[in-house]
mmCIF file of C-alpha atoms in Angstrom:
data_model
loop_
_atom_site.group_PDB
_atom_site.id
_atom_site.type_symbol
_atom_site.label_atom_id
_atom_site.label_comp_id
_atom_site.label_asym_id
_atom_site.label_seq_id
_atom_site.Cartn_x
_atom_site.Cartn_y
_atom_site.Cartn_z
ATOM 1 C CA LYS B 1 8.542 -17.533 13.617
ATOM 2 C CA PHE B 2 9.960 -14.473 15.367
ATOM 3 C CA GLY B 3 7.883 -15.160 18.458
ATOM 4 C CA ILE B 4 6.061 -11.834 18.070
ATOM 5 C CA GLN B 5 2.339 -11.920 18.827
ATOM 6 C CA VAL B 6 0.363 -9.678 16.467
ATOM 7 C CA GLY B 7 -3.327 -8.829 16.785
ATOM 8 C CA LEU B 8 -5.778 -7.752 14.107
ATOM 9 C CA ASP B 9 -5.656 -4.212 15.452
ATOM 10 C CA GLU B 10 -1.967 -4.114 14.501
ATOM 11 C CA LEU B 11 -2.494 -5.052 10.839
ATOM 12 C CA PHE B 12 -3.145 -2.303 8.302
ATOM 13 C CA PRO B 13 -3.711 -3.769 4.823
ATOM 14 C CA ALA B 14 -4.571 -1.504 1.903
ATOM 15 C CA SER B 15 -8.171 -2.753 1.933
ATOM 16 C CA TYR B 16 -8.500 -1.502 5.513
ATOM 17 C CA ALA B 17 -6.982 1.839 4.483
ATOM 18 C CA ALA B 18 -9.547 2.240 1.698
ATOM 19 C CA ALA B 19 -12.485 1.509 3.993
ATOM 20 C CA LEU B 20 -11.159 3.785 6.739
ATOM 21 C CA TYR B 21 -10.471 6.581 4.263
ATOM 22 C CA ILE B 22 -13.997 6.546 2.864
ATOM 23 C CA SER B 23 -15.745 6.164 6.226
ATOM 24 C CA THR B 24 -13.823 9.011 7.882
ATOM 25 C CA LYS B 25 -13.392 11.498 5.042
ATOM 26 C CA TYR B 26 -16.648 10.806 3.179
ATOM 27 C CA PRO B 27 -19.081 9.524 5.838
ATOM 28 C CA ALA B 28 -22.100 10.171 3.612
ATOM 29 C CA ILE B 29 -20.993 7.375 1.246
ATOM 30 C CA LYS B 30 -22.653 4.124 2.280
ATOM 31 C CA LYS B 31 -22.249 1.965 -0.833
ATOM 32 C CA ALA B 32 -19.400 1.284 -3.251
ATOM 33 C CA PHE B 33 -18.675 -0.573 -6.461
ATOM 34 C CA VAL B 34 -15.636 -2.804 -6.017
ATOM 35 C CA ILE B 35 -12.962 -4.086 -8.335
ATOM 36 C CA GLY B 36 -11.079 -6.366 -5.990
ATOM 37 C CA SER B 37 -11.234 -9.351 -3.672
ATOM 38 C CA GLN B 38 -13.697 -10.401 -0.997
ATOM 39 C CA GLY B 39 -11.297 -8.910 1.532
ATOM 40 C CA VAL B 40 -11.970 -5.412 0.181
ATOM 41 C CA MET B 41 -15.719 -5.947 0.457
ATOM 42 C CA ASP B 42 -15.348 -7.325 4.000
ATOM 43 C CA GLU B 43 -13.345 -4.293 5.124
ATOM 44 C CA LEU B 44 -15.926 -1.939 3.643
ATOM 45 C CA ALA B 45 -18.708 -3.829 5.441
ATOM 46 C CA ALA B 46 -16.781 -3.586 8.729
ATOM 47 C CA HIS B 47 -16.822 0.188 8.291
ATOM 48 C CA GLY B 48 -20.543 0.364 7.509
ATOM 49 C CA ILE B 49 -20.253 0.513 3.719
ATOM 50 C CA ASP B 50 -22.230 -1.877 1.498
ATOM 51 C CA SER B 51 -20.684 -2.942 -1.803
ATOM 52 C CA VAL B 52 -21.311 -4.740 -5.076
ATOM 53 C CA GLY B 53 -18.937 -6.118 -7.689
ATOM 54 C CA GLY B 54 -15.746 -7.860 -6.618
ATOM 55 C CA PRO B 55 -15.785 -11.654 -6.873
ATOM 56 C CA THR B 56 -19.584 -11.953 -6.705
ATOM 57 C CA PRO B 57 -21.151 -14.289 -9.319
ATOM 58 C CA GLU B 58 -22.824 -11.387 -11.128
ATOM 59 C CA TYR B 59 -19.451 -9.843 -11.987
ATOM 60 C CA SER B 60 -17.259 -12.938 -12.157
ATOM 61 C CA GLN B 61 -18.246 -13.501 -15.764
ATOM 62 C CA ASN B 62 -17.977 -10.901 -18.509
ATOM 63 C CA PHE B 63 -21.512 -9.800 -19.473
ATOM 64 C CA ILE B 64 -20.712 -6.946 -21.853
ATOM 65 C CA HIS B 65 -20.108 -8.348 -25.321
ATOM 66 C CA THR B 66 -21.552 -5.603 -27.508
ATOM 67 C CA GLU B 67 -22.100 -1.856 -27.444
ATOM 68 C CA ALA B 68 -25.784 -2.598 -26.836
ATOM 69 C CA ASP B 69 -24.846 -4.543 -23.700
ATOM 70 C CA PHE B 70 -22.841 -1.561 -22.488
ATOM 71 C CA SER B 71 -25.733 0.835 -23.133
ATOM 72 C CA ALA B 72 -28.074 -1.445 -21.199
ATOM 73 C CA VAL B 73 -26.017 -1.436 -17.973
ATOM 74 C CA GLU B 74 -28.167 -0.136 -15.118
ATOM 75 C CA LEU B 75 -26.455 1.887 -12.382
ATOM 76 C CA ASP B 76 -27.269 1.799 -8.676
ATOM 77 C CA LYS B 77 -28.029 5.347 -7.562
ATOM 78 C CA GLU B 78 -26.920 4.549 -3.990
ATOM 79 C CA ILE B 79 -23.313 3.911 -5.009
ATOM 80 C CA GLY B 80 -21.054 6.836 -4.129
ATOM 81 C CA ALA B 81 -17.570 5.376 -4.597
ATOM 82 C CA VAL B 82 -15.524 3.061 -6.784
ATOM 83 C CA VAL B 83 -12.801 1.117 -4.976
ATOM 84 C CA CYS B 84 -10.157 -0.543 -7.135
ATOM 85 C CA GLY B 85 -8.029 -3.272 -5.581
ATOM 86 C CA TRP B 86 -6.087 -6.209 -6.994
ATOM 87 C CA ASP B 87 -8.538 -8.486 -8.788
ATOM 88 C CA LEU B 88 -7.613 -11.825 -10.401
ATOM 89 C CA GLY B 89 -11.082 -11.843 -11.955
ATOM 90 C CA PHE B 90 -10.690 -8.428 -13.597
ATOM 91 C CA ASN B 91 -12.675 -8.224 -16.837
ATOM 92 C CA PHE B 92 -14.113 -5.723 -19.287
ATOM 93 C CA SER B 93 -17.516 -5.670 -17.585
ATOM 94 C CA LYS B 94 -15.978 -4.601 -14.267
ATOM 95 C CA LEU B 95 -13.890 -1.967 -16.033
ATOM 96 C CA ALA B 96 -16.830 -0.586 -18.010
ATOM 97 C CA THR B 97 -19.225 -0.565 -15.049
ATOM 98 C CA ALA B 98 -16.702 1.177 -12.810
ATOM 99 C CA SER B 99 -16.079 3.715 -15.562
ATOM 100 C CA LEU B 100 -19.798 4.469 -15.766
ATOM 101 C CA TYR B 101 -20.002 5.142 -12.034
ATOM 102 C CA LEU B 102 -16.976 7.425 -12.206
ATOM 103 C CA GLN B 103 -18.526 9.294 -15.125
ATOM 104 C CA LYS B 104 -21.373 10.063 -12.733
ATOM 105 C CA GLY B 105 -18.958 11.679 -10.278
ATOM 106 C CA CYS B 106 -18.391 8.875 -7.765
ATOM 107 C CA LEU B 107 -15.335 8.989 -5.499
ATOM 108 C CA PHE B 108 -12.404 7.070 -7.036
ATOM 109 C CA VAL B 109 -10.223 5.181 -4.516
ATOM 110 C CA GLY B 110 -7.323 2.843 -5.239
ATOM 111 C CA THR B 111 -6.000 0.476 -2.582
ATOM 112 C CA ASN B 112 -2.445 0.617 -3.946
ATOM 113 C CA GLY B 113 -0.529 1.437 -7.099
ATOM 114 C CA ASP B 114 1.911 -1.494 -7.236
ATOM 115 C CA ALA B 115 2.968 -2.127 -10.822
ATOM 116 C CA TYR B 116 3.747 -5.783 -10.159
ATOM 117 C CA ASP B 117 4.620 -8.343 -7.530
ATOM 118 C CA ARG B 118 7.392 -10.925 -7.677
ATOM 119 C CA LEU B 119 6.537 -14.626 -7.869
ATOM 120 C CA SER B 120 9.724 -16.660 -8.063
ATOM 121 C CA ASP B 121 11.408 -15.488 -11.288
ATOM 122 C CA ARG B 122 8.259 -13.877 -12.723
ATOM 123 C CA ASN B 123 6.511 -10.530 -12.231
ATOM 124 C CA ILE B 124 2.746 -10.773 -11.853
ATOM 125 C CA PRO B 125 0.803 -7.614 -12.855
ATOM 126 C CA GLY B 126 -0.265 -5.644 -9.805
ATOM 127 C CA ASN B 127 -3.139 -3.363 -8.931
ATOM 128 C CA GLY B 128 -1.415 -0.392 -10.543
ATOM 129 C CA CYS B 129 -2.131 -1.970 -13.930
ATOM 130 C CA LEU B 130 -5.863 -2.146 -13.192
ATOM 131 C CA LEU B 131 -5.849 1.417 -11.892
ATOM 132 C CA LYS B 132 -4.172 2.675 -15.061
ATOM 133 C CA ALA B 133 -6.835 1.043 -17.219
ATOM 134 C CA LEU B 134 -9.603 2.714 -15.231
ATOM 135 C CA GLU B 135 -7.816 6.057 -14.991
ATOM 136 C CA THR B 136 -7.258 6.055 -18.751
ATOM 137 C CA SER B 137 -10.942 5.353 -19.386
ATOM 138 C CA ILE B 138 -12.065 8.499 -17.548
ATOM 139 C CA GLY B 139 -9.025 10.794 -17.658
ATOM 140 C CA LYS B 140 -8.869 11.035 -13.868
ATOM 141 C CA GLU B 141 -6.417 9.688 -11.288
ATOM 142 C CA ALA B 142 -7.509 7.643 -8.303
ATOM 143 C CA GLU B 143 -6.930 8.664 -4.705
ATOM 144 C CA VAL B 144 -4.460 5.910 -3.754
ATOM 145 C CA VAL B 145 -4.704 5.375 -0.004
ATOM 146 C CA GLY B 146 -2.261 2.488 0.504
ATOM 147 C CA LYS B 147 1.518 2.888 0.578
ATOM 148 C CA PRO B 148 3.036 5.415 -0.021
ATOM 149 C CA SER B 149 0.032 7.573 0.897
ATOM 150 C CA GLN B 150 0.869 10.563 3.078
ATOM 151 C CA TRP B 151 -2.598 10.275 4.613
ATOM 152 C CA LEU B 152 -1.966 6.682 5.704
ATOM 153 C CA ILE B 153 1.471 7.187 7.245
ATOM 154 C CA ASP B 154 0.197 10.246 9.136
ATOM 155 C CA HIS B 155 -2.768 8.217 10.393
ATOM 156 C CA LEU B 156 -0.603 5.290 11.541
ATOM 157 C CA ILE B 157 1.832 7.529 13.402
ATOM 158 C CA GLN B 158 -0.893 9.532 15.123
ATOM 159 C CA SER B 159 -3.307 6.693 15.934
ATOM 160 C CA ASN B 160 -0.565 4.445 17.320
ATOM 161 C CA ASN B 161 1.360 7.221 19.077
ATOM 162 C CA LEU B 162 4.549 6.325 17.216
ATOM 163 C CA ASP B 163 7.765 8.261 17.478
ATOM 164 C CA PRO B 164 9.141 8.427 13.891
ATOM 165 C CA LYS B 165 12.679 8.633 15.288
ATOM 166 C CA ARG B 166 12.194 5.224 16.931
ATOM 167 C CA THR B 167 10.300 3.628 14.046
ATOM 168 C CA ILE B 168 11.556 1.753 11.003
ATOM 169 C CA MET B 169 9.635 0.888 7.857
ATOM 170 C CA ILE B 170 10.688 -2.450 6.327
ATOM 171 C CA GLY B 171 9.708 -3.548 2.832
ATOM 172 C CA ASP B 172 10.834 -4.834 -0.532
ATOM 173 C CA ARG B 173 9.708 -1.999 -2.810
ATOM 174 C CA LEU B 174 11.436 1.346 -3.235
ATOM 175 C CA ASP B 175 8.472 3.225 -4.717
ATOM 176 C CA THR B 176 5.962 2.181 -2.042
ATOM 177 C CA ASP B 177 7.544 0.781 1.141
ATOM 178 C CA ILE B 178 10.658 2.946 1.320
ATOM 179 C CA ALA B 179 8.906 6.057 -0.002
ATOM 180 C CA PHE B 180 6.208 5.451 2.634
ATOM 181 C CA GLY B 181 8.698 5.485 5.493
ATOM 182 C CA LYS B 182 10.462 8.534 4.087
ATOM 183 C CA LYS B 183 7.182 10.458 4.018
ATOM 184 C CA GLY B 184 6.669 9.634 7.680
ATOM 185 C CA GLY B 185 10.170 10.625 8.704
ATOM 186 C CA THR B 186 11.113 7.109 9.844
ATOM 187 C CA ALA B 187 14.205 5.043 9.145
ATOM 188 C CA THR B 188 13.758 2.535 6.331
ATOM 189 C CA ALA B 189 15.108 -0.926 5.564
ATOM 190 C CA LEU B 190 14.941 -2.563 2.146
ATOM 191 C CA VAL B 191 14.915 -6.374 2.043
ATOM 192 C CA LEU B 192 16.209 -8.027 -1.122
ATOM 193 C CA THR B 193 13.852 -11.015 -1.152
ATOM 194 C CA GLY B 194 11.070 -9.348 -3.118
ATOM 195 C CA CYS B 195 10.640 -6.845 -5.935
ATOM 196 C CA THR B 196 13.980 -5.031 -5.631
ATOM 197 C CA SER B 197 17.377 -6.464 -6.546
ATOM 198 C CA PRO B 198 20.874 -5.123 -5.773
ATOM 199 C CA SER B 199 21.207 -4.073 -9.423
ATOM 200 C CA ASP B 200 18.151 -1.833 -9.032
ATOM 201 C CA LEU B 201 19.962 0.085 -6.293
ATOM 202 C CA HIS B 202 23.112 0.588 -8.342
ATOM 203 C CA ASN B 203 21.636 1.232 -11.783
ATOM 204 C CA GLN B 204 23.553 4.300 -12.951
ATOM 205 C CA ALA B 205 21.249 4.717 -15.937
ATOM 206 C CA SER B 206 18.285 5.086 -13.575
ATOM 207 C CA PRO B 207 19.543 6.196 -10.148
ATOM 208 C CA VAL B 208 17.278 5.822 -7.126
ATOM 209 C CA PRO B 209 15.821 9.204 -6.138
ATOM 210 C CA GLU B 210 16.507 10.450 -2.628
ATOM 211 C CA GLU B 211 12.871 10.017 -1.566
ATOM 212 C CA MET B 212 13.193 6.273 -2.261
ATOM 213 C CA MET B 213 16.721 5.613 -0.978
ATOM 214 C CA PRO B 214 16.628 3.252 2.040
ATOM 215 C CA THR B 215 18.506 3.838 5.273
ATOM 216 C CA TYR B 216 19.508 0.170 5.419
ATOM 217 C CA VAL B 217 19.639 -2.724 2.951
ATOM 218 C CA LEU B 218 19.195 -6.279 4.291
ATOM 219 C CA PRO B 219 19.434 -9.663 2.576
ATOM 220 C CA SER B 220 16.085 -10.733 4.050
ATOM 221 C CA LEU B 221 13.657 -10.071 6.871
ATOM 222 C CA GLY B 222 15.146 -13.081 8.639
ATOM 223 C CA SER B 223 18.463 -11.273 8.951
ATOM 224 C CA ILE B 224 16.846 -8.949 11.504
ATOM 225 C CA TYR B 225 16.104 -11.977 13.672
ATOM 226 C CA SER B 226 19.678 -13.168 13.304
ATOM 227 C CA MET B 227 21.023 -9.749 14.244
ATOM 228 C CA ALA B 228 18.776 -9.595 17.305
ATOM 229 C CA ARG B 229 20.108 -12.966 18.529
ATOM 230 C CA THR B 230 23.738 -12.025 17.989
ATOM 231 C CA GLU B 231 25.602 -11.391 21.216
ATOM 232 C CA LEU B 232 26.974 -7.893 20.999
ATOM 233 C CA PRO B 233 30.482 -7.137 22.304
ATOM 234 C CA PRO B 234 30.706 -5.184 25.549
ATOM 235 C CA PRO B 235 30.747 -1.408 25.144
ATOM 236 C CA PRO B 236 34.177 0.255 25.047
ATOM 237 C CA PRO B 237 35.415 1.946 28.229
ATOM 238 C CA THR B 238 34.354 5.520 28.781
ATOM 239 C CA PHE B 239 37.094 8.153 28.782
ATOM 240 C CA LEU B 240 36.846 11.653 30.176
ATOM 241 C CA ALA B 241 38.033 14.449 27.961
ATOM 242 C CA VAL B 242 40.787 16.346 29.786
ATOM 243 C CA ASP B 243 41.982 19.788 28.856
ATOM 244 C CA ASP B 244 45.756 19.602 28.224
ATOM 245 C CA GLU B 245 46.258 22.910 29.943
ATOM 246 C CA ALA B 246 44.305 21.996 33.084
ATOM 247 C CA PRO B 247 46.423 21.806 36.267
ATOM 248 C CA PRO B 248 47.043 18.288 37.570
ATOM 249 C CA GLY B 249 45.249 17.108 40.636
#
């Protein structure tokens, strides 16, 4: 709608970040167990990493109903990582299987830590909820590679030759989007059409920390388009500063 053409090489979803992170930092890992969508598995495949789990029929239905079922779970020795992304088909079998792989020392990667997303007047549980369940089961935190990962913002700036002083991060979450831009040294703009409301910004009982305070606050992303189309007034005339004690002439 903005008339901006965007290619696939300009999109950086969290699933891409997870696949890139594993393939570049842990190149020996060639197979992963996935809690997440088909998109996560596709990104892993694009980076040379096989995967199981996700929305595949084998894991779409809960198959662990007893302790005996849990004890009978067979693990794939080729799996070197567990990737946890948002999964509408999350169930106990996925949780338990992932936990078993992590108990064996597999790399633990989370696509993002969002607590929830906003759908109309309701909050739908986000991937952070699934991560917490898995982290609690093994007593270990995931390496979250999506926003606000320092690794990801550094990668985006370097790989795209961005100048942080001429870059702005726009998003609707303080703890991910705005914190992400702050870590990269860019300006930030919070839009109020998503997870953050004006009352969140001015809650005296829970003030926004400096590392999450946006540079700008906008009603919506569309307001940027409106601002860009607004005819700006001509610049004011330029005046030379003259020393009062300088001789005339």
